[in-house]
Short mmCIF file of the C-alpha atoms (twelve columns), coordinates in Angstrom:
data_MODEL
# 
_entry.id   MODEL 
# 
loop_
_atom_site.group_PDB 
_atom_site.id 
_atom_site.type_symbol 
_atom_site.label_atom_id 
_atom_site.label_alt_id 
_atom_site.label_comp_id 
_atom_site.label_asym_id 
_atom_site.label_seq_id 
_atom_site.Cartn_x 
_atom_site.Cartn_y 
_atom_site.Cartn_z 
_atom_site.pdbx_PDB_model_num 
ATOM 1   C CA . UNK A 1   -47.693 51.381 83.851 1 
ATOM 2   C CA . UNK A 2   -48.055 50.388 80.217 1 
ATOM 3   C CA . UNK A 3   -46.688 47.392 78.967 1 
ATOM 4   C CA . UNK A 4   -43.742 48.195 76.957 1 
ATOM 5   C CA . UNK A 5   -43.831 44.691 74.772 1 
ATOM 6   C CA . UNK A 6   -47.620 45.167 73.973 1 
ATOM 7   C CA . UNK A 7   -47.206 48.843 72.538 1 
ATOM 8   C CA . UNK A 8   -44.504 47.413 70.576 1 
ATOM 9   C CA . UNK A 9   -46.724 44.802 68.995 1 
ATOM 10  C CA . UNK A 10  -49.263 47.851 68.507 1 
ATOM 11  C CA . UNK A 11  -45.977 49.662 66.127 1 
ATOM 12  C CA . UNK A 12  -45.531 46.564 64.580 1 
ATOM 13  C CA . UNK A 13  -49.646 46.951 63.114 1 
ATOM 14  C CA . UNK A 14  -48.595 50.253 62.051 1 
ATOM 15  C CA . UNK A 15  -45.095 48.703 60.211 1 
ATOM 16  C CA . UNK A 16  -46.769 45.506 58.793 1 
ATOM 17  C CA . UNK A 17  -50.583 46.283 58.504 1 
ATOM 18  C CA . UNK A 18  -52.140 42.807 59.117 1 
ATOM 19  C CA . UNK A 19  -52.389 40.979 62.412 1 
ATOM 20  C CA . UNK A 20  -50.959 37.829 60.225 1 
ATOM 21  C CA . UNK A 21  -47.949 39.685 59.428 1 
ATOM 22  C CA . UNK A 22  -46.580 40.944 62.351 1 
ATOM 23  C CA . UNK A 23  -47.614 37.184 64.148 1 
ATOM 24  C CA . UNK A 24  -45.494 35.697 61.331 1 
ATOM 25  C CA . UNK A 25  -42.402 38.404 61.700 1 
ATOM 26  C CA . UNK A 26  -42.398 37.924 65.373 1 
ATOM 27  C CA . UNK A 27  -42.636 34.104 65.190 1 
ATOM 28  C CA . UNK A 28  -46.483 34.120 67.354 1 
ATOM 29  C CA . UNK A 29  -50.025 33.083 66.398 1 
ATOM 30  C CA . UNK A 30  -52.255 35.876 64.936 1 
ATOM 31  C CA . UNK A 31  -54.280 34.788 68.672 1 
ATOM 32  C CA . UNK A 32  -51.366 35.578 70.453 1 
ATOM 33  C CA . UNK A 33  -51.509 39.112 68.975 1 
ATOM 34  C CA . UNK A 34  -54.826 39.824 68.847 1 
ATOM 35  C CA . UNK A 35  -55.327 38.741 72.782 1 
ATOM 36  C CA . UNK A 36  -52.173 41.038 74.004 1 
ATOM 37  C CA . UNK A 37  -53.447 43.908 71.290 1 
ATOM 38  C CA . UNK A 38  -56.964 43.803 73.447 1 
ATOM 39  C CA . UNK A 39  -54.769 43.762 76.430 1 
ATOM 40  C CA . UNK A 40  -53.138 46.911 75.796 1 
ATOM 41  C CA . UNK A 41  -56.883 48.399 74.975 1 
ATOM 42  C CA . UNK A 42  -57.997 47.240 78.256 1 
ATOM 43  C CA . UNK A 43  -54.736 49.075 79.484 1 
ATOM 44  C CA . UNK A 44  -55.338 52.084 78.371 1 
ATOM 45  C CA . UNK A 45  -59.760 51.867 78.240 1 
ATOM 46  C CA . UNK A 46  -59.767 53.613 74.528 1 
ATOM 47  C CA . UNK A 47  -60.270 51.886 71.102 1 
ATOM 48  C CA . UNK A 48  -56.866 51.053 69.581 1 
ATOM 49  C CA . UNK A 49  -57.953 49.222 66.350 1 
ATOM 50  C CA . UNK A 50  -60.135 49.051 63.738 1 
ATOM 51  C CA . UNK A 51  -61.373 46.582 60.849 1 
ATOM 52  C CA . UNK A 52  -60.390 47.849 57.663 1 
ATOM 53  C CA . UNK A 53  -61.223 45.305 54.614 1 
ATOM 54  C CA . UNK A 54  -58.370 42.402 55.393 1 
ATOM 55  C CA . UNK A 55  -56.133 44.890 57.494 1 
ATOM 56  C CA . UNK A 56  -56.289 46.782 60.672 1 
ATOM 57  C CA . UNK A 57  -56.490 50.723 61.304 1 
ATOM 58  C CA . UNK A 58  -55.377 52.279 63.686 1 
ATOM 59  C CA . UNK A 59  -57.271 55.249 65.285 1 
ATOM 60  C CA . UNK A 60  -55.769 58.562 66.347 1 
ATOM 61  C CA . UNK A 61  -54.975 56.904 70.196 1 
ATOM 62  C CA . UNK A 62  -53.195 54.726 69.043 1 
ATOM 63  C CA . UNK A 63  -51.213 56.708 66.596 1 
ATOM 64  C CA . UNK A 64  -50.416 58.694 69.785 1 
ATOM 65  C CA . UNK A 65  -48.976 55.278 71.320 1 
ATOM 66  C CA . UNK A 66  -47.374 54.496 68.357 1 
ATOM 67  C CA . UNK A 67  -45.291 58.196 68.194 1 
ATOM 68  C CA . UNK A 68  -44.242 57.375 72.231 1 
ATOM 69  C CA . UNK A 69  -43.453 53.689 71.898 1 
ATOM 70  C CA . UNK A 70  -40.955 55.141 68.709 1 
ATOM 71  C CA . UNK A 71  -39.168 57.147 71.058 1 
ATOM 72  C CA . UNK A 72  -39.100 54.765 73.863 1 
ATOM 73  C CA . UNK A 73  -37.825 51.874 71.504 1 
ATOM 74  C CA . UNK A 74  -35.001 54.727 70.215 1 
ATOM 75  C CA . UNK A 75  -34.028 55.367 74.178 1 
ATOM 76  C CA . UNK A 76  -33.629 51.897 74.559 1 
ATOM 77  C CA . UNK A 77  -31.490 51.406 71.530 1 
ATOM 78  C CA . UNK A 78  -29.071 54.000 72.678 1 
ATOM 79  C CA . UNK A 79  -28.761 52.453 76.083 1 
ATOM 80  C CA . UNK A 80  -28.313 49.340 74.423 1 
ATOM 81  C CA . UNK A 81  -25.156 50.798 72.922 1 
ATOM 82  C CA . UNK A 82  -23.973 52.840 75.427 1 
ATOM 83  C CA . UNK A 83  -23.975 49.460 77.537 1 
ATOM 84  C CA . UNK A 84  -22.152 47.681 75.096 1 
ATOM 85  C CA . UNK A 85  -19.313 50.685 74.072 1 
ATOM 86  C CA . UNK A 86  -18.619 49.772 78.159 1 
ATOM 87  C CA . UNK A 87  -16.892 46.084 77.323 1 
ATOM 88  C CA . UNK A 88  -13.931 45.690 76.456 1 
ATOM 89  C CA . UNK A 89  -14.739 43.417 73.452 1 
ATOM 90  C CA . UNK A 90  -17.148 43.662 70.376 1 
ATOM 91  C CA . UNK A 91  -19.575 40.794 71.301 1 
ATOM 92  C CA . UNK A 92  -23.537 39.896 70.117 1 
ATOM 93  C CA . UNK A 93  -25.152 39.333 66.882 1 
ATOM 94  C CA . UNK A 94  -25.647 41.752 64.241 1 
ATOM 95  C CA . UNK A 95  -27.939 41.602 61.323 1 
ATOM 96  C CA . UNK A 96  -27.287 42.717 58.132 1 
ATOM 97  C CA . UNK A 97  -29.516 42.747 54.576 1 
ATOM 98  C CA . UNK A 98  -27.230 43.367 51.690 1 
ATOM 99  C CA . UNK A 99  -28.125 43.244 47.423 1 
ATOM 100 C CA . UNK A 100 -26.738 40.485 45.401 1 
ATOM 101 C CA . UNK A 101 -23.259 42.630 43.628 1 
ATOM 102 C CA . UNK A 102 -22.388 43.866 46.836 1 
ATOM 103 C CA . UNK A 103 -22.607 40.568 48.961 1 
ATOM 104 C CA . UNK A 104 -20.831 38.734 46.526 1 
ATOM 105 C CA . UNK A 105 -17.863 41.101 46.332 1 
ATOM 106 C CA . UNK A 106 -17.860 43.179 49.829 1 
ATOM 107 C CA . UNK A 107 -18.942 40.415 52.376 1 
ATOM 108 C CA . UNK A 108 -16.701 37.238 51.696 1 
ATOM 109 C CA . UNK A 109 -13.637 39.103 52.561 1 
ATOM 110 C CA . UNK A 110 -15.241 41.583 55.086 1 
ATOM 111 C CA . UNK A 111 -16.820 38.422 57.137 1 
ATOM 112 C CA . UNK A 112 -13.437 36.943 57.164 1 
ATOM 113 C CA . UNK A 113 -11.773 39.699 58.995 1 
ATOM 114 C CA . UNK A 114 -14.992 40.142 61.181 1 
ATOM 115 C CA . UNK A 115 -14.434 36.344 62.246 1 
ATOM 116 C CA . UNK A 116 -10.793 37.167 62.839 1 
ATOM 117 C CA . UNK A 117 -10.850 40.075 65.067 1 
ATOM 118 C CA . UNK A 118 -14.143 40.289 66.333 1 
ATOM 119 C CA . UNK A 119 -14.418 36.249 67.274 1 
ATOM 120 C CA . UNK A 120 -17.530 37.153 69.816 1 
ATOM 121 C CA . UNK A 121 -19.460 38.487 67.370 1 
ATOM 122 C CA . UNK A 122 -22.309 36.866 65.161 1 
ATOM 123 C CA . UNK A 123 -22.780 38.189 61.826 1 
ATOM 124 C CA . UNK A 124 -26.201 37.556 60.216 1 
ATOM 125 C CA . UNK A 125 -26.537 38.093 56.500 1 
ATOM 126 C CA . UNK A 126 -29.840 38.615 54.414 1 
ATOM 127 C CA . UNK A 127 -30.178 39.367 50.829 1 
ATOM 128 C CA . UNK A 128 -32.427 41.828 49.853 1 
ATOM 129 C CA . UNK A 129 -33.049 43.785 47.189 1 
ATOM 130 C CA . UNK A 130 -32.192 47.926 48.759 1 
ATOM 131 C CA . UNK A 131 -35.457 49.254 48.440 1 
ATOM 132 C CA . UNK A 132 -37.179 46.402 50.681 1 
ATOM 133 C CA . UNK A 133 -33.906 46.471 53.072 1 
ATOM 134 C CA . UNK A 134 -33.922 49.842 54.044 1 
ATOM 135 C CA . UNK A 135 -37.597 49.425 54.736 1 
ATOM 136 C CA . UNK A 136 -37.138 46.370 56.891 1 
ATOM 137 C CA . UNK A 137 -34.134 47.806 58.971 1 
ATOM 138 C CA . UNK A 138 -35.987 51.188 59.727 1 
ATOM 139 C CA . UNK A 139 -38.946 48.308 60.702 1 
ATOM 140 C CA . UNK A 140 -35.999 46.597 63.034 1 
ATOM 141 C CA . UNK A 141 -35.745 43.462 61.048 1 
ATOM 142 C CA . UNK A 142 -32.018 44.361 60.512 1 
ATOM 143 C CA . UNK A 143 -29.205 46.067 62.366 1 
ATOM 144 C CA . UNK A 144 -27.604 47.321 59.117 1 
ATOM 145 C CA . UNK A 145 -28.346 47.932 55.316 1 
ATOM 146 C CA . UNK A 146 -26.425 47.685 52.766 1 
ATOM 147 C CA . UNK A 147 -27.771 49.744 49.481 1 
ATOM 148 C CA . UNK A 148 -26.816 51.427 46.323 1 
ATOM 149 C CA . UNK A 149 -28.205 54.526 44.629 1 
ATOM 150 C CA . UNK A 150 -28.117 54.969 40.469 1 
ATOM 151 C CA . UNK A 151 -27.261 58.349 38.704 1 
ATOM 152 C CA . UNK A 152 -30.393 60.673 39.340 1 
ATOM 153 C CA . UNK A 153 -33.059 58.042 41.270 1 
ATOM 154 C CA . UNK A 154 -33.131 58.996 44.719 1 
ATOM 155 C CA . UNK A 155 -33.182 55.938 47.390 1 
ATOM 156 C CA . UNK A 156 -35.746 55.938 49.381 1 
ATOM 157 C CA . UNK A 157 -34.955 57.606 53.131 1 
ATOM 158 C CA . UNK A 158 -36.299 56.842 56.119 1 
ATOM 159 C CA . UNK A 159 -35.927 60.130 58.683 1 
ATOM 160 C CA . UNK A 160 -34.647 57.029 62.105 1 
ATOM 161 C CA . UNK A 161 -31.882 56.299 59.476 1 
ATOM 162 C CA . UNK A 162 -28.229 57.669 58.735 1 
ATOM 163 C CA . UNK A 163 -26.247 57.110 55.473 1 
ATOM 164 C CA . UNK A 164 -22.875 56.544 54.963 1 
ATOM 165 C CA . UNK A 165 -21.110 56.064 51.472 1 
ATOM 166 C CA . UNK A 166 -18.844 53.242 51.100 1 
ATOM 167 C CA . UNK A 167 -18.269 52.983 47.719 1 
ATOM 168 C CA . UNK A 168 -19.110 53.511 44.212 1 
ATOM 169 C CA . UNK A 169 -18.541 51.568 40.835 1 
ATOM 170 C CA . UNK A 170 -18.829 52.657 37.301 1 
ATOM 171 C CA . UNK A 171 -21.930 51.292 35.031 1 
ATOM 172 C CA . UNK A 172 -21.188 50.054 31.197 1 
ATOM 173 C CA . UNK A 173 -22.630 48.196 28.528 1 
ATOM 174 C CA . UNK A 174 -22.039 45.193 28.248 1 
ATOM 175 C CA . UNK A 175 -22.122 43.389 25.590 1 
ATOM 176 C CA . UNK A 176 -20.956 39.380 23.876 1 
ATOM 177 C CA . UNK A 177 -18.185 38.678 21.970 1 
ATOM 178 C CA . UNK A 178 -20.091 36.819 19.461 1 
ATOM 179 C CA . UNK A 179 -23.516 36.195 18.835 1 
ATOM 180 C CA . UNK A 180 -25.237 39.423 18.439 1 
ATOM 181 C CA . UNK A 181 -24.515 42.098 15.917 1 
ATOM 182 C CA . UNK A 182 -21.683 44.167 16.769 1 
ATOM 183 C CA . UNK A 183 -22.388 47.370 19.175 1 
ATOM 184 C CA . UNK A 184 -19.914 50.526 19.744 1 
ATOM 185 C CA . UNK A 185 -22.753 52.231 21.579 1 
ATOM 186 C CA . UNK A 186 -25.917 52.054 23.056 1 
ATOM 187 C CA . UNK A 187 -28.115 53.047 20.377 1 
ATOM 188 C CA . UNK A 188 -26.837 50.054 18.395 1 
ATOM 189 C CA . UNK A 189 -28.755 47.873 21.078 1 
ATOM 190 C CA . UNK A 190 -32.302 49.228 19.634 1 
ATOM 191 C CA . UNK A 191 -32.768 46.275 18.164 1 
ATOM 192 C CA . UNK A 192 -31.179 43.533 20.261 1 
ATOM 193 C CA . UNK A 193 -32.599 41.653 22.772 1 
ATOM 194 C CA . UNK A 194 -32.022 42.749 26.643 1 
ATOM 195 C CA . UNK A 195 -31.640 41.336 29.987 1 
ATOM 196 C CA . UNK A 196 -32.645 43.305 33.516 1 
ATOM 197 C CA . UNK A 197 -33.973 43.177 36.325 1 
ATOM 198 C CA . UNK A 198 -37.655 42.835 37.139 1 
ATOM 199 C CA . UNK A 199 -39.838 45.691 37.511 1 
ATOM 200 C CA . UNK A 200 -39.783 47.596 40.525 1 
ATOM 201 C CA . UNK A 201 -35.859 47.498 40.704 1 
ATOM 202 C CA . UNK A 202 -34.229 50.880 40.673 1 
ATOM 203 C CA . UNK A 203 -31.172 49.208 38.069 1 
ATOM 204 C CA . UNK A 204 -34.625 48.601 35.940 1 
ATOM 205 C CA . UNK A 205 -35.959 51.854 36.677 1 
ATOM 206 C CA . UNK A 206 -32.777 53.893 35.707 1 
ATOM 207 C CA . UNK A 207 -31.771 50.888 32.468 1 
ATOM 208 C CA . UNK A 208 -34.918 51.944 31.015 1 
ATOM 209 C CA . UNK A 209 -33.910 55.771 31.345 1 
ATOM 210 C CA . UNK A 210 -30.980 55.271 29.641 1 
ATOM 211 C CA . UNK A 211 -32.327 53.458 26.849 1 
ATOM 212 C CA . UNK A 212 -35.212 55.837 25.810 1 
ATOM 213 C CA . UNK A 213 -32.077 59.137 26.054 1 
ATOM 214 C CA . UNK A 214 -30.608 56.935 23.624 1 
ATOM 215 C CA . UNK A 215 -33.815 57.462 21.335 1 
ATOM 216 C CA . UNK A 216 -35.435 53.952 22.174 1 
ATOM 217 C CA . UNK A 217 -37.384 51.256 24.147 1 
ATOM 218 C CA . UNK A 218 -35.317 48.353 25.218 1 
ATOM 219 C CA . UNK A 219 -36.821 44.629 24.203 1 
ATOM 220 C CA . UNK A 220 -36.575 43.368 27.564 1 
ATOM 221 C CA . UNK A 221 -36.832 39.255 26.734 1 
ATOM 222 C CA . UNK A 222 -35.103 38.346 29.979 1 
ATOM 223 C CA . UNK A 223 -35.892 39.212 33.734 1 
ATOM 224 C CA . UNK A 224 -33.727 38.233 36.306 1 
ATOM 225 C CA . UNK A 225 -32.461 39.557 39.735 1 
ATOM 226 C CA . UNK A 226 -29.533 37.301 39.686 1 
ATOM 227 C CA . UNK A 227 -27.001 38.814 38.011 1 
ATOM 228 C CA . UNK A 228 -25.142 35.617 37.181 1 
ATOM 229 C CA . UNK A 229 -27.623 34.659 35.391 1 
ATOM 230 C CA . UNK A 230 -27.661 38.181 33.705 1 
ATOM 231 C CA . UNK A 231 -23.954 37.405 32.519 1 
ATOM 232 C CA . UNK A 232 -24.666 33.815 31.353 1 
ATOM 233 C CA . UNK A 233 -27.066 34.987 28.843 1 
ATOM 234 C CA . UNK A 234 -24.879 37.451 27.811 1 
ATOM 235 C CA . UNK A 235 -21.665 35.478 27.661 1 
ATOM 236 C CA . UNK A 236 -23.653 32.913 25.384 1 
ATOM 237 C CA . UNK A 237 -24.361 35.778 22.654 1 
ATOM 238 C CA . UNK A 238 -28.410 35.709 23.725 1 
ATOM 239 C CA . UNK A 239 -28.876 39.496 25.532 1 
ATOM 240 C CA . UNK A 240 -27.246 42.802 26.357 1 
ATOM 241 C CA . UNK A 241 -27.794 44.426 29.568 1 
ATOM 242 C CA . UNK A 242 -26.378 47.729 31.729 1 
ATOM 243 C CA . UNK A 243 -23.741 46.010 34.569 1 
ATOM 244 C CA . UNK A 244 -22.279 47.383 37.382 1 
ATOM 245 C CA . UNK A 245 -18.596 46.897 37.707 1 
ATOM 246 C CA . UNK A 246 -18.674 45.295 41.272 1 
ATOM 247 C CA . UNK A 247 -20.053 42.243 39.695 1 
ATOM 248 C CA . UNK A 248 -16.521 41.568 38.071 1 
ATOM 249 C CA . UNK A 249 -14.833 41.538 41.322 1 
ATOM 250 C CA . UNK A 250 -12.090 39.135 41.532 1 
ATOM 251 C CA . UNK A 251 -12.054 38.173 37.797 1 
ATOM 252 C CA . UNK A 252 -11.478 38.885 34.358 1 
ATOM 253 C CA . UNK A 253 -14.667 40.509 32.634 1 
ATOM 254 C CA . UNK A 254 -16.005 37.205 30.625 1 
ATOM 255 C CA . UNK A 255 -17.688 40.123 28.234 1 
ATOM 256 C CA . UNK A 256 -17.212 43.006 26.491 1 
ATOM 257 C CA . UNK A 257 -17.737 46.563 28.258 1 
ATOM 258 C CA . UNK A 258 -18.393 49.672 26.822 1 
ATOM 259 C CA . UNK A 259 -18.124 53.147 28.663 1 
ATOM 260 C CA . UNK A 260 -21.715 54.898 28.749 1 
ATOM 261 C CA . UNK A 261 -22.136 58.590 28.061 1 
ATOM 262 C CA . UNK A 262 -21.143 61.056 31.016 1 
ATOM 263 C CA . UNK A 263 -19.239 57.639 32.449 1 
ATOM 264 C CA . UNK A 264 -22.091 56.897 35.210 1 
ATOM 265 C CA . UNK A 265 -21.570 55.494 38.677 1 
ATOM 266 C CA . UNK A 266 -23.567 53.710 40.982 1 
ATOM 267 C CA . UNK A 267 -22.934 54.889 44.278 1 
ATOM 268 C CA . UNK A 268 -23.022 51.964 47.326 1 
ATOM 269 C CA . UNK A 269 -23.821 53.358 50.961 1 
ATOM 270 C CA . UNK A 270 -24.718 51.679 54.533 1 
ATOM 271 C CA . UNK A 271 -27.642 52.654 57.053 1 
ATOM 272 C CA . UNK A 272 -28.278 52.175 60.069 1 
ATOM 273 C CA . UNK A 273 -30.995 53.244 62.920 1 
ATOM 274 C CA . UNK A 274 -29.265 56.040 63.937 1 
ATOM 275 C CA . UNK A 275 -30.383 55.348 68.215 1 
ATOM 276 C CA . UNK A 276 -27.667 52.203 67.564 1 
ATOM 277 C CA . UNK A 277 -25.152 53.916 65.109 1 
ATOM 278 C CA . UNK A 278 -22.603 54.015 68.162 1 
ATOM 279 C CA . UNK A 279 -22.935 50.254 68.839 1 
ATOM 280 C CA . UNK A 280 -19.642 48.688 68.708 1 
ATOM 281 C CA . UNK A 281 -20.817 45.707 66.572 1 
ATOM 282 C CA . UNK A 282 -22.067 48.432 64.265 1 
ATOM 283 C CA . UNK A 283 -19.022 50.655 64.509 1 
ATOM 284 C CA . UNK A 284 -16.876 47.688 64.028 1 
ATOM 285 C CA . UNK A 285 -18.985 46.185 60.696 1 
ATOM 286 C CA . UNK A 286 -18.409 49.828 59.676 1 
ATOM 287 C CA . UNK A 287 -15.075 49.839 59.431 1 
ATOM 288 C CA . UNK A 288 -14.516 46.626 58.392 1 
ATOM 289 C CA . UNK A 289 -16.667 46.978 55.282 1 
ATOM 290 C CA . UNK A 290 -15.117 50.050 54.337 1 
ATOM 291 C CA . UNK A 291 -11.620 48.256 54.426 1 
ATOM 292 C CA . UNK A 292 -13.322 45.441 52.148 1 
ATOM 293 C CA . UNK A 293 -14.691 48.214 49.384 1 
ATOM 294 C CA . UNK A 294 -11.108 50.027 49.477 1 
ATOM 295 C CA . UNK A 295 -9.400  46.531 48.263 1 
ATOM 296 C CA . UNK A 296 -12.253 45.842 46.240 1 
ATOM 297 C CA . UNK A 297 -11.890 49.372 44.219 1 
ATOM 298 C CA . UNK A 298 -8.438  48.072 43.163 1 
ATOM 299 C CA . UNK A 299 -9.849  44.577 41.453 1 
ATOM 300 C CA . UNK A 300 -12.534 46.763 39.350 1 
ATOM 301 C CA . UNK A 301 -12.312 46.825 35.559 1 
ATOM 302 C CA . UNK A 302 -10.437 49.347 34.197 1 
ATOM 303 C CA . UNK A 303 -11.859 52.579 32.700 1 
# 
């Protein structure tokens, strides 16, 4: 019989591409890999990889492999769940990746409840920006995503994962109170300076969108994924930038907001593999977290 753990190291070539990658996500030696890898060959007496520059391809047998070891990694998920829906209490650790707005204003008070009513259960938090997290917990490097969608960019889907919305939050200008020329719209931003993230980053993506429909290229001076900093250099009269309201959770806007054409919201959804959606530690994080984005809804700026 085939060796369950080996195929899965085979699937994690075909997730990470290098030997040295999956040996570093699974905490082994690129040896240790390679030796089980030729292993599994022996196993099954075909060629399973090949030497491709500095990565590893994998030929049509082991593609087959792959395709099998997906589904039997899926069948064990579900009785993984099944067996835990059986106790009487939510109990094990679950992993979750979650972008910098949202774990500042969802997971503080959703963690706190967790601790309170699910004691036995460990709560592992990540950030990440969405793009990357969805990636890594369709790879299995998390039990749970959170991730946000802007107006007209699609997030990326993966077909082993569900989607659930949580929440959404409007997206404004915001602007300083002094230090820049005054602005009652976007197109009177043409000139200023800007803040956003770095490249790559759908809030980038879909800032720079809005911009040019306003009739012109932002000067993007500043590039930060933290959006503190993002409101520090706009609180001290140095940038503008597009903000989500979630970031003001809990406080008093510290700048000035202005309402974007067609009002535009950011919508804010969880995924999850869906073999382990029926996981109590899943179900429970669930509904938890949507309790957390109801009370946060009520703290947003108003529009």
């Amino acid at each position: 019989m085939l060796d369950v753990r080996r195929m899965t190291l085979l699937r994690e070539v075909k997730v990470r591409g290098t030997l040295a990658a999956v040996a570093e996500a699974l905490s082994l030696s690129p040896s240790a890999v390679s030796q089980q890898l030729a292993l599994l060959e022996k196993d099954v007496g075909v060629e399973l990889l090949r030497k491709s520059g500095r990565r590893v391809q994998l030929t049509p047998q082991a593609e087959i492999l792959v395709a099998h070891t997906s589904d039997i990694l899926e069948s064990l998920e579900r009785a993984e769940a099944d067996l835990a829906s059986s106790l009487t209490t939510v109990t094990g650790t679950i992993r979750i990746a979650v972008f910098q707005s949202a774990a500042l204003a969802l997971l503080p008070g959703a963690l706190s409840i967790l601790r309170r009513e699910h004691p036995e259960l460990r709560v592992e938090m990540v950030q990440r920006e969405p793009e990357t997290a969805l990636y890594e917990t369709w790879a299995r490097d998390f039990d749970l995503v959170i991730a946000e969608q802007y107006p007209g960019h699609a997030a990326v889907r993966h077909a082993e994962l569900d989607r659930v919305h949580l929440t959404s939050d409007a997206i404004r200008l915001a602007v300083p109170h002094a230090g820049l020329p005054p602005v009652q719209s976007l197109a009177d931003t043409a000139e200023l300076p800007w803040v956003m993230e770095p490249r790559g980053a759908a809030s980038r993506h879909w800032a720079e969108q809005a911009c040019r429909r306003a009739g012109f290229e932002p000067d993007v001076r500043y590039e930060t994924a933290d959006l503190q900093a993002q409101i520090r250099l706009i609180e001290s009269g140095n940038a503008v930038a597009l903000m989500p309201d979630l970031v003001w959770t809990g406080r008093e806007p510290s700048v000035a907001l202005l309402e974007l054409p067609g009002r535009p919201r950011r919508s804010i959804f969880t995924s999850v593999r869906r073999a382990g959606r029926r996981r109590p530690a899943i179900l429970a994080c669930r509904e938890v977290l949507d309790r957390s984005a109801r009370q946060v809804a009520g703290q947003q700026p108003a529009g």
